[in-house]
Coordinates of C-alpha atoms and ligand atoms in Angstrom, one line a residue:
M1 CA 6.8 -32.6 1.1
S2 CA 5.1 -34.5 3.9
T3 CA 1.8 -33.4 5.3
K4 CA 3.4 -33.7 8.7
L5 CA 5.8 -30.9 7.8
I6 CA 2.9 -28.7 6.7
E7 CA 1.0 -29.4 9.9
K8 CA 4.1 -28.5 12.0
L9 CA 4.6 -25.3 10.0
Q10 CA 1.0 -24.3 10.5
A11 CA 1.2 -25.1 14.2
T12 CA 4.4 -23.1 14.6
I13 CA 3.8 -19.9 12.6
G14 CA 0.0 -20.0 12.2
S15 CA -1.9 -21.5 9.3
Q16 CA -2.9 -18.0 7.9
K17 CA 0.9 -17.5 7.2
V18 CA 1.2 -20.8 5.3
L19 CA -0.3 -20.5 1.7
L20 CA -1.1 -23.6 -0.2
G21 CA -2.8 -24.7 -3.4
K22 CA -4.5 -22.0 -5.4
D23 CA -3.2 -19.3 -3.1
I24 CA 0.3 -20.1 -4.3
L25 CA -0.8 -19.8 -8.0
E26 CA -1.7 -16.1 -7.3
R27 CA 2.0 -15.5 -6.5
Y28 CA 4.9 -15.1 -9.0
H29 CA 8.6 -15.5 -9.1
H30 CA 9.6 -12.1 -10.5
I31 CA 8.1 -8.6 -10.8
W32 CA 8.5 -8.9 -14.6
H33 CA 6.6 -12.2 -14.8
M34 CA 3.5 -11.5 -12.7
D35 CA 1.4 -13.3 -15.3
Q36 CA 3.2 -16.6 -14.6
P37 CA 1.7 -18.5 -11.6
L38 CA 4.3 -19.6 -9.0
N39 CA 5.4 -23.2 -9.0
A40 CA 6.2 -24.1 -5.3
L41 CA 5.0 -26.5 -2.6
A42 CA 4.1 -23.8 -0.1
Y43 CA 4.5 -20.0 0.4
L44 CA 5.3 -18.8 3.9
L45 CA 4.9 -15.3 5.3
P46 CA 6.8 -15.2 8.6
E47 CA 6.7 -12.0 10.7
N48 CA 9.9 -12.2 12.7
T49 CA 13.4 -13.8 13.1
Q50 CA 12.2 -16.4 15.5
E51 CA 9.6 -17.7 13.1
I52 CA 12.2 -17.9 10.3
S53 CA 14.5 -19.8 12.6
D54 CA 11.6 -22.2 13.5
I55 CA 10.8 -22.7 9.8
C56 CA 14.4 -23.5 9.0
K57 CA 14.7 -25.9 11.8
L58 CA 11.7 -27.8 10.7
C59 CA 12.7 -27.9 7.0
H60 CA 16.2 -29.0 8.0
E61 CA 14.7 -31.9 10.0
H62 CA 12.5 -32.9 7.1
D63 CA 15.2 -32.4 4.4
Q64 CA 13.0 -29.8 2.7
K65 CA 14.4 -27.3 0.2
V66 CA 13.6 -23.6 0.9
M67 CA 13.9 -20.5 -1.3
I68 CA 13.9 -16.9 0.0
Y69 CA 11.8 -14.3 -1.7
G70 CA 12.7 -10.6 -1.4
G71 CA 11.4 -7.9 -3.8
L72 CA 11.8 -10.3 -6.8
T73 CA 13.8 -7.8 -8.9
N74 CA 17.0 -9.8 -9.4
L75 CA 18.2 -10.1 -13.0
V76 CA 19.9 -13.5 -12.8
G77 CA 17.0 -16.0 -12.4
A78 CA 17.8 -16.2 -8.6
T79 CA 14.1 -16.7 -7.6
E80 CA 13.1 -19.2 -10.3
T81 CA 11.7 -22.3 -8.8
T82 CA 11.7 -26.0 -9.8
G83 CA 8.5 -26.7 -7.9
D84 CA 9.9 -28.7 -5.0
E85 CA 10.7 -25.7 -2.8
I86 CA 9.0 -24.0 0.1
I87 CA 9.1 -20.3 -0.4
I88 CA 9.9 -18.0 2.6
S89 CA 8.7 -14.5 1.7
M90 CA 10.4 -11.7 3.7
A91 CA 7.6 -9.2 2.9
K92 CA 6.2 -9.0 6.4
L93 CA 9.6 -8.2 8.0
N94 CA 9.2 -4.7 6.8
K95 CA 9.9 -2.4 9.8
I96 CA 12.5 0.2 10.2
E97 CA 13.4 -0.4 13.8
E98 CA 15.6 2.6 14.6
V99 CA 17.3 5.6 13.1
D100 CA 20.2 6.6 15.3
A101 CA 21.1 10.1 14.0
Q102 CA 24.2 10.4 16.3
S103 CA 25.7 7.1 15.3
R104 CA 24.4 7.7 11.7
T105 CA 22.9 4.2 11.5
M106 CA 19.5 2.7 10.6
T107 CA 18.4 -0.7 11.9
V108 CA 16.0 -2.4 9.5
Q109 CA 14.3 -5.7 9.0
A110 CA 15.2 -7.5 5.9
G111 CA 11.9 -6.9 4.0
V112 CA 12.2 -3.1 4.1
I113 CA 12.2 -1.6 0.6
L114 CA 15.1 0.5 -0.5
E115 CA 13.1 3.6 -1.3
N116 CA 11.6 3.5 2.3
V117 CA 15.2 3.4 3.7
Q118 CA 16.2 6.4 1.5
N119 CA 13.1 8.4 2.6
A120 CA 13.6 7.6 6.3
A121 CA 17.2 8.7 6.1
K122 CA 16.1 11.9 4.5
E123 CA 13.5 12.6 7.1
N124 CA 16.4 12.6 9.6
E125 CA 18.5 14.8 7.4
L126 CA 20.7 11.8 6.7
F127 CA 21.4 9.9 3.5
F128 CA 21.5 6.3 2.3
P129 CA 23.5 6.5 -0.9
L130 CA 22.5 3.2 -2.5
N131 CA 20.3 3.9 -5.5
F132 CA 19.1 2.0 -8.6
G133 CA 16.1 1.6 -10.9
A134 CA 14.4 -1.1 -8.8
K135 CA 14.5 1.0 -5.6
G136 CA 10.7 0.9 -5.3
S137 CA 10.5 -2.9 -5.0
A138 CA 14.0 -4.3 -4.0
Q139 CA 14.2 -5.2 -0.3
M140 CA 17.3 -4.7 1.9
G141 CA 17.6 -8.4 2.5
G142 CA 17.7 -9.1 -1.2
I143 CA 20.0 -6.2 -1.8
I144 CA 22.4 -7.4 0.9
S145 CA 22.3 -10.9 -0.4
Q146 CA 23.1 -9.7 -3.9
N147 CA 25.6 -7.1 -2.8
A148 CA 23.9 -4.7 -5.1
G149 CA 25.8 -1.8 -6.7
G150 CA 23.9 0.9 -8.6
L151 CA 24.4 4.5 -9.5
R152 CA 26.8 5.8 -6.7
V153 CA 29.3 3.0 -6.2
L154 CA 32.1 5.3 -7.5
R155 CA 31.8 7.4 -4.3
Y156 CA 30.2 5.3 -1.7
G157 CA 31.0 1.7 -2.6
M158 CA 28.9 -1.4 -3.1
T159 CA 26.3 -2.6 -0.5
R160 CA 29.0 -4.3 1.5
N161 CA 30.5 -0.9 2.3
L162 CA 27.2 0.3 3.7
I163 CA 26.5 -2.5 6.2
L164 CA 27.7 -2.4 9.8
G165 CA 25.7 -5.2 11.3
L166 CA 23.7 -8.2 10.3
E167 CA 21.4 -10.8 11.7
V168 CA 21.2 -14.1 9.8
V169 CA 19.4 -17.3 10.2
L170 CA 21.2 -20.5 9.2
M171 CA 19.5 -23.5 7.6
D172 CA 19.6 -25.5 10.8
G173 CA 17.7 -22.6 12.6
T174 CA 20.8 -21.0 14.3
I175 CA 20.4 -17.3 14.7
L176 CA 23.7 -15.4 14.1
N177 CA 23.5 -12.0 15.6
S178 CA 26.1 -9.4 14.8
M179 CA 23.9 -6.3 14.9
K180 CA 26.6 -3.9 15.9
K181 CA 26.6 -0.2 15.0
I182 CA 30.4 0.1 15.1
I183 CA 32.5 0.9 12.0
K184 CA 35.7 -0.7 13.3
D185 CA 35.6 -4.3 14.5
N186 CA 38.7 -6.4 14.0
S187 CA 37.7 -9.0 16.7
A188 CA 38.5 -12.0 14.4
Y189 CA 36.6 -13.0 11.3
D190 CA 34.1 -10.5 9.8
L191 CA 31.3 -13.1 9.4
K192 CA 28.7 -10.7 8.0
Q193 CA 30.8 -10.2 4.9
L194 CA 30.3 -13.9 4.1
F195 CA 26.6 -13.4 3.8
I196 CA 26.8 -10.2 1.8
G197 CA 26.8 -11.2 -1.8
S198 CA 26.3 -14.9 -1.2
E199 CA 22.9 -14.7 -2.8
G200 CA 21.0 -16.4 0.0
T201 CA 22.9 -19.6 -0.3
L202 CA 24.6 -19.5 3.1
G203 CA 21.9 -18.0 5.3
I204 CA 18.8 -15.8 5.5
V205 CA 19.3 -12.2 6.3
T206 CA 16.7 -11.1 8.8
K207 CA 18.0 -7.7 10.0
A208 CA 20.7 -5.2 9.2
V209 CA 22.4 -2.1 10.6
L210 CA 22.9 0.3 7.7
K211 CA 25.6 3.0 7.6
L212 CA 24.2 6.4 6.8
Q213 CA 25.9 9.5 5.5
E214 CA 25.3 13.2 6.1
E215 CA 22.7 14.4 3.6
P216 CA 24.2 16.2 0.7
K217 CA 22.9 19.8 0.4
S218 CA 23.4 20.0 -3.3
R219 CA 22.9 17.8 -6.3
N220 CA 24.0 18.7 -9.8
S221 CA 24.1 16.8 -13.1
A222 CA 25.0 17.1 -16.7
F223 CA 24.8 15.2 -19.9
L224 CA 27.9 15.2 -22.2
A225 CA 28.7 13.8 -25.6
F226 CA 31.8 12.2 -27.1
N227 CA 32.9 10.3 -30.2
E228 CA 36.0 8.7 -28.9
F229 CA 36.2 6.3 -25.9
D230 CA 39.6 7.6 -24.8
K231 CA 38.1 11.0 -24.5
V232 CA 35.4 9.6 -22.2
V233 CA 38.1 8.1 -19.9
N234 CA 40.2 11.3 -20.0
F235 CA 37.0 13.3 -19.1
L236 CA 36.4 11.0 -16.1
K237 CA 39.9 11.9 -14.8
F238 CA 39.3 15.6 -15.5
I239 CA 36.0 15.8 -13.8
D240 CA 37.0 13.7 -10.8
Q241 CA 40.0 15.9 -10.2
G242 CA 38.0 19.1 -10.8
L243 CA 35.2 18.1 -8.4
A244 CA 37.7 17.0 -5.8
G245 CA 35.7 14.2 -4.1
S246 CA 32.1 15.3 -5.0
L247 CA 31.7 13.2 -8.2
S248 CA 29.2 10.5 -7.3
G249 CA 27.9 9.3 -10.6
F250 CA 29.4 8.7 -14.1
E251 CA 27.1 6.8 -16.3
L252 CA 27.9 5.9 -19.9
I253 CA 25.1 5.4 -22.5
Y254 CA 25.9 4.2 -26.0
D255 CA 24.3 6.0 -29.0
I256 CA 21.7 3.3 -29.9
T257 CA 20.7 3.0 -26.2
Y258 CA 20.4 6.8 -25.8
Q259 CA 18.3 7.1 -28.9
T260 CA 15.9 4.3 -27.7
L261 CA 15.6 5.9 -24.3
T262 CA 14.8 9.3 -25.7
S263 CA 12.6 8.6 -28.8
D264 CA 9.0 7.5 -29.3
P265 CA 7.4 5.8 -27.3
S266 CA 9.7 7.0 -24.5
P267 CA 8.3 10.0 -22.6
Y268 CA 11.8 11.6 -22.4
K269 CA 13.2 14.1 -24.9
P270 CA 17.0 13.9 -25.6
P271 CA 18.9 16.6 -23.6
I272 CA 21.7 16.5 -26.2
P273 CA 21.1 15.9 -29.9
Y274 CA 21.7 12.6 -31.6
G275 CA 24.8 12.0 -33.7
Y276 CA 27.5 11.2 -31.1
K277 CA 28.8 7.8 -30.2
Y278 CA 28.8 8.1 -26.4
Y279 CA 26.7 10.0 -23.9
V280 CA 27.7 10.5 -20.3
L281 CA 25.6 11.5 -17.4
V282 CA 27.5 12.9 -14.4
E283 CA 26.3 13.7 -10.9
S284 CA 28.0 15.7 -8.1
L285 CA 26.7 15.7 -4.5
G286 CA 28.0 18.6 -2.3
S287 CA 27.2 21.2 0.3
D288 CA 26.1 24.4 -1.5
Q289 CA 23.7 24.3 -4.4
E290 CA 24.6 27.6 -6.0
K291 CA 28.4 27.2 -5.5
D292 CA 28.5 23.6 -6.6
H293 CA 26.3 24.3 -9.7
A294 CA 28.8 27.0 -10.7
I295 CA 31.8 24.7 -10.1
L296 CA 30.4 22.0 -12.4
N297 CA 29.3 24.6 -14.9
N298 CA 32.8 26.1 -15.0
L299 CA 34.4 22.7 -15.4
L300 CA 32.0 21.9 -18.3
E301 CA 32.8 25.2 -20.0
Q302 CA 36.5 24.5 -19.7
A303 CA 36.0 20.9 -21.0
V304 CA 34.1 22.3 -24.1
L305 CA 36.8 25.0 -24.7
E306 CA 39.6 22.5 -24.4
N307 CA 37.9 20.0 -26.6
L308 CA 37.6 17.4 -23.9
T309 CA 34.0 16.9 -24.8
L310 CA 31.9 17.7 -27.9
D311 CA 28.8 18.9 -26.1
A312 CA 27.5 19.4 -22.6
V313 CA 24.1 20.3 -21.0
M314 CA 23.6 21.0 -17.3
A315 CA 20.5 20.3 -15.3
H316 CA 19.3 23.7 -14.0
S317 CA 16.3 22.6 -11.9
E318 CA 14.8 19.7 -9.9
S319 CA 12.7 18.8 -13.0
D320 CA 15.8 18.7 -15.2
L321 CA 17.5 16.4 -12.7
K322 CA 14.5 14.1 -12.7
W323 CA 14.4 14.2 -16.5
F324 CA 18.1 13.4 -16.9
W325 CA 18.1 10.5 -14.3
S326 CA 14.8 9.1 -15.5
I327 CA 16.5 8.6 -18.9
R328 CA 19.2 6.5 -17.3
E329 CA 17.1 4.7 -14.7
D330 CA 14.1 3.8 -16.9
V331 CA 15.7 0.8 -18.6
H332 CA 12.3 -0.8 -18.8
I333 CA 12.0 1.2 -22.1
L334 CA 14.9 -0.9 -23.5
K335 CA 13.4 -4.2 -22.2
A336 CA 10.0 -3.3 -23.7
K337 CA 11.6 -2.9 -27.1
C338 CA 12.9 -6.5 -26.9
D339 CA 10.1 -9.1 -27.0
I340 CA 12.6 -11.7 -25.8
D341 CA 15.5 -10.4 -23.9
Q342 CA 18.8 -11.4 -22.3
H343 CA 20.7 -9.2 -19.8
F344 CA 24.3 -8.8 -19.0
D345 CA 26.2 -7.1 -16.2
I346 CA 30.0 -7.5 -16.7
S347 CA 33.1 -5.9 -15.3
A348 CA 36.4 -5.2 -17.0
P349 CA 39.3 -2.7 -16.5
I350 CA 38.1 0.8 -17.7
S351 CA 40.9 1.1 -20.1
A352 CA 39.8 -2.1 -22.0
F353 CA 36.1 -1.2 -22.3
G354 CA 36.0 0.8 -25.5
D355 CA 37.5 -2.0 -27.7
Y356 CA 35.7 -4.8 -25.7
V357 CA 32.2 -3.2 -26.2
D358 CA 32.9 -2.4 -29.9
A359 CA 34.0 -6.0 -30.6
V360 CA 31.0 -7.5 -28.7
M361 CA 28.5 -5.1 -30.5
D362 CA 30.0 -6.0 -33.9
K363 CA 29.6 -9.7 -33.2
L364 CA 26.0 -9.3 -31.8
N365 CA 24.9 -7.1 -34.7
H366 CA 26.1 -9.9 -37.2
L367 CA 24.5 -12.7 -35.3
D368 CA 21.3 -13.9 -36.9
G369 CA 18.6 -13.9 -34.2
V370 CA 19.7 -10.7 -32.4
K371 CA 17.2 -7.8 -33.0
H372 CA 18.7 -5.2 -30.6
A373 CA 21.7 -4.8 -28.4
F374 CA 21.7 -1.9 -25.9
P375 CA 25.0 -1.2 -24.0
F376 CA 25.1 1.2 -21.0
G377 CA 26.4 1.2 -17.5
H378 CA 28.5 2.5 -14.6
L379 CA 31.7 3.1 -16.5
A380 CA 33.6 4.6 -13.6
D381 CA 33.1 1.3 -11.8
G382 CA 34.3 -0.7 -14.9
N383 CA 30.8 -2.1 -15.2
I384 CA 28.7 -2.3 -18.4
H385 CA 25.2 -3.7 -18.9
F386 CA 23.8 -5.1 -22.2
I387 CA 20.1 -5.6 -22.8
I388 CA 19.8 -7.8 -25.9
G389 CA 16.5 -8.3 -27.8
K390 CA 16.2 -11.7 -29.6
K391 CA 14.0 -13.3 -32.3
N392 CA 13.7 -16.5 -30.4
D393 CA 14.3 -18.0 -27.0
S394 CA 16.3 -21.1 -28.1
D395 CA 19.2 -22.3 -25.9
E396 CA 21.4 -22.3 -29.0
L397 CA 21.0 -18.5 -29.5
K398 CA 21.2 -17.9 -25.7
N399 CA 24.6 -19.7 -25.5
Q400 CA 25.9 -18.0 -28.7
I401 CA 25.2 -14.6 -27.1
N402 CA 26.6 -15.7 -23.8
D403 CA 29.8 -16.8 -25.5
I404 CA 30.2 -13.5 -27.4
V405 CA 29.8 -11.4 -24.2
Y406 CA 31.5 -13.6 -21.6
N407 CA 34.4 -15.4 -23.4
P408 CA 36.7 -12.3 -23.9
L409 CA 36.5 -11.5 -20.1
T410 CA 38.9 -14.1 -18.9
A411 CA 41.8 -12.6 -20.9
L412 CA 40.8 -9.0 -19.8
G413 CA 40.7 -10.1 -16.1
G414 CA 37.1 -9.1 -15.9
S415 CA 34.0 -10.6 -14.3
V416 CA 30.8 -12.2 -15.6
S417 CA 28.9 -10.4 -12.8
A418 CA 29.8 -6.9 -11.7
E419 CA 26.8 -6.4 -9.4
H420 CA 23.8 -8.6 -10.3
G421 CA 25.2 -11.9 -9.0
I422 CA 25.4 -15.4 -10.5
G423 CA 22.0 -16.8 -9.6
L424 CA 20.9 -19.5 -12.1
H425 CA 21.6 -17.8 -15.4
K426 CA 25.4 -17.3 -15.0
K427 CA 26.3 -20.5 -13.1
A428 CA 27.9 -22.1 -16.1
Y429 CA 30.2 -19.1 -16.7
L430 CA 31.5 -18.6 -13.1
K431 CA 34.6 -20.6 -14.1
L432 CA 35.5 -17.9 -16.6
C433 CA 36.3 -15.4 -13.9
R434 CA 37.0 -17.6 -10.8
T435 CA 39.8 -20.2 -10.4
E436 CA 39.2 -23.8 -9.6
A437 CA 40.7 -23.3 -6.2
E438 CA 38.3 -20.3 -5.5
I439 CA 35.3 -22.3 -6.6
S440 CA 36.3 -25.2 -4.4
V441 CA 36.6 -23.0 -1.3
M442 CA 33.2 -21.5 -2.1
K443 CA 31.8 -25.1 -2.2
M444 CA 33.5 -25.8 1.2
L445 CA 31.7 -22.7 2.7
K446 CA 28.4 -23.8 1.3
K447 CA 28.8 -27.3 2.7
S448 CA 29.8 -25.9 6.1
F449 CA 26.8 -23.6 6.4
D450 CA 24.2 -25.8 4.6
P451 CA 25.5 -29.4 4.5
K452 CA 22.2 -30.8 3.2
G453 CA 22.1 -28.2 0.4
L454 CA 18.6 -27.1 1.2
L455 CA 18.9 -23.3 1.0
N456 CA 18.4 -21.7 -2.4
T457 CA 19.4 -25.0 -4.0
G458 CA 20.9 -24.9 -7.5
K459 CA 21.8 -21.2 -7.3
V460 CA 25.3 -19.9 -7.7
L461 CA 27.1 -23.3 -7.4
D462 CA 26.4 -26.9 -8.3
L463 CA 27.6 -29.1 -5.5
Ligands
LIG501 C1 15.0 -2.0 -13.2 C2 16.0 -2.7 -12.5 C3 17.2 -2.0 -12.3 C4 18.2 -2.7 -11.5 N1 19.4 -2.0 -11.3 C5 20.4 -2.6 -10.6 C6 21.6 -1.9 -10.4 O1 21.9 -0.8 -10.9 N2 22.5 -2.5 -9.6 C7 22.3 -3.7 -9.0 O2 23.2 -4.2 -8.3 N3 21.2 -4.4 -9.2 C8 20.2 -3.9 -10.0 N4 19.0 -4.5 -10.2 C9 18.9 -5.9 -9.7 C10 18.1 -6.1 -8.4 O3 17.4 -5.0 -8.1 C11 19.1 -6.4 -7.2 O4 19.7 -7.6 -7.5 C12 18.4 -6.4 -5.9 O5 19.5 -6.4 -4.9 C13 17.5 -7.6 -5.6 O6 16.8 -7.4 -4.4 P1 15.4 -8.1 -4.2 O7 14.9 -7.8 -2.9 O8 14.5 -7.9 -5.3 O9 15.8 -9.6 -4.2 P2 15.2 -10.9 -4.9 O10 15.1 -10.7 -6.4 O11 13.9 -11.2 -4.3 O12 16.2 -12.0 -4.5 C14 17.5 -12.0 -5.0 C15 18.3 -13.1 -4.3 O13 18.5 -12.8 -3.0 C16 17.9 -13.8 -2.2 N5 17.3 -13.2 -1.0 C17 16.3 -12.3 -1.0 N6 16.0 -11.8 0.2 C18 16.9 -12.5 1.0 C19 17.2 -12.5 2.4 N7 16.5 -11.7 3.3 N8 18.2 -13.2 2.9 C20 18.9 -14.0 2.1 N9 18.7 -14.1 0.7 C21 17.7 -13.3 0.2 C22 16.9 -14.5 -3.0 O14 16.7 -15.9 -2.6 C23 17.6 -14.5 -4.4 O15 18.6 -15.5 -4.5 C24 18.0 -4.0 -11.0 C25 16.8 -4.6 -11.2 C26 15.8 -4.0 -11.9 C27 14.5 -4.7 -12.1

């Protein structure tokens, strides 16, 4: 990196926003690796879209690679550096610019944290349904770039279903503004969709218009137990029909995962005893707490009587709800059990899941080097996560585990990434779920938006 570029950046955005030397070492590349000093040329803290555009223009002129930092919660190595990048942190673009209660929209800068969006919607008696474990750190720009999913996709869709407008800065400094609040816009190509889920490889998201919903007036949940996978799938149909549109969460937790999440040193007690193979956590969001509680309760009683489930426990209070959902969301407990871990986030048709997970678990449990394997996930979306604890961090073991989890997915018509993205860690496996023609069109897009390959270089695709 030339000193000239640094001087120009300092002159353009102010030297206090250009961190260098030991100030960079105090930063990190991921919230789970805060003990590892950041390896980068400079760390920039711009405050608005124009400053980001100016930075991009300068870096483009100087052929300088840049990497964008959001909340640093991604699970695919997307913010790992090689040391020759300038980091653009979005932390200071953290304002909620507007809540428009009539249009049911919220306009946010990219660095706004998800939990703050949820709270601001609630203050206006509205609801932003996106929810997942990293809500206290993940930023809207990172979430949009990863097209995050989470716990309510079944009812409200992925992030791309919740975005009405976007402002994006391209690598040459161009500002693309499509910050509309409208739901329907068929005036030619929907450009914003290109940036949603492209993992910061095509442009930098600086602002977004979010689509809000009416705030649900009731929330009910229950834990259930099953021994057969087919019964889990049948129950999904039963409960979805019975709740007639209010089912908003259907989470599957395998026995080993459930036990680990609810036994010492976990602070959570098991709501249902151990001894079953599958545990399911359901959520309904509706309009009347008492009525909706009774509806779910009646359905659960019917399910037990008709042998559709082996056991069921309902949450009867706010603290029960917190208890149940903390068990599902606090996956850090699983990670803490694994000294060295590997994560997976795969998709397959729901009907294929039971056999697929059994086969993968059997192979993992017989693989020397694997200490733990914890499956759980958003079954109604056809999405399962594995957190795997290992005895060593060798590439050989990593690749063996990747092969076990990923290789069967091609035949199943699945995906190596349901919601976490490709980043760095899954790049080699993209070809298992995308055709050559698809990958070559992706490369065409990357070359059109960033011909010099300077933005989030080496992530998602190798050019
Ligand atoms: C405990 C835990 C639970 C999680 N659960 C889920 C889950 O259920 N579902 C799910 O989908 N994900 C989940 N994740 C993953 C993660 O939270 C998401 O991928 C999230 O969207 C990342 O947002 P971030 O702000 O942390 O982005 P970062 O990690 O900072 O960045 C992710 C990528 O986006 C790019 N980027 C960041 N900001 C911008 C921007 N403004 N413009 C362009 N590119 C940008 C970065 O360069 C990087 O490539 C979980 C993570 C954790 C730690």
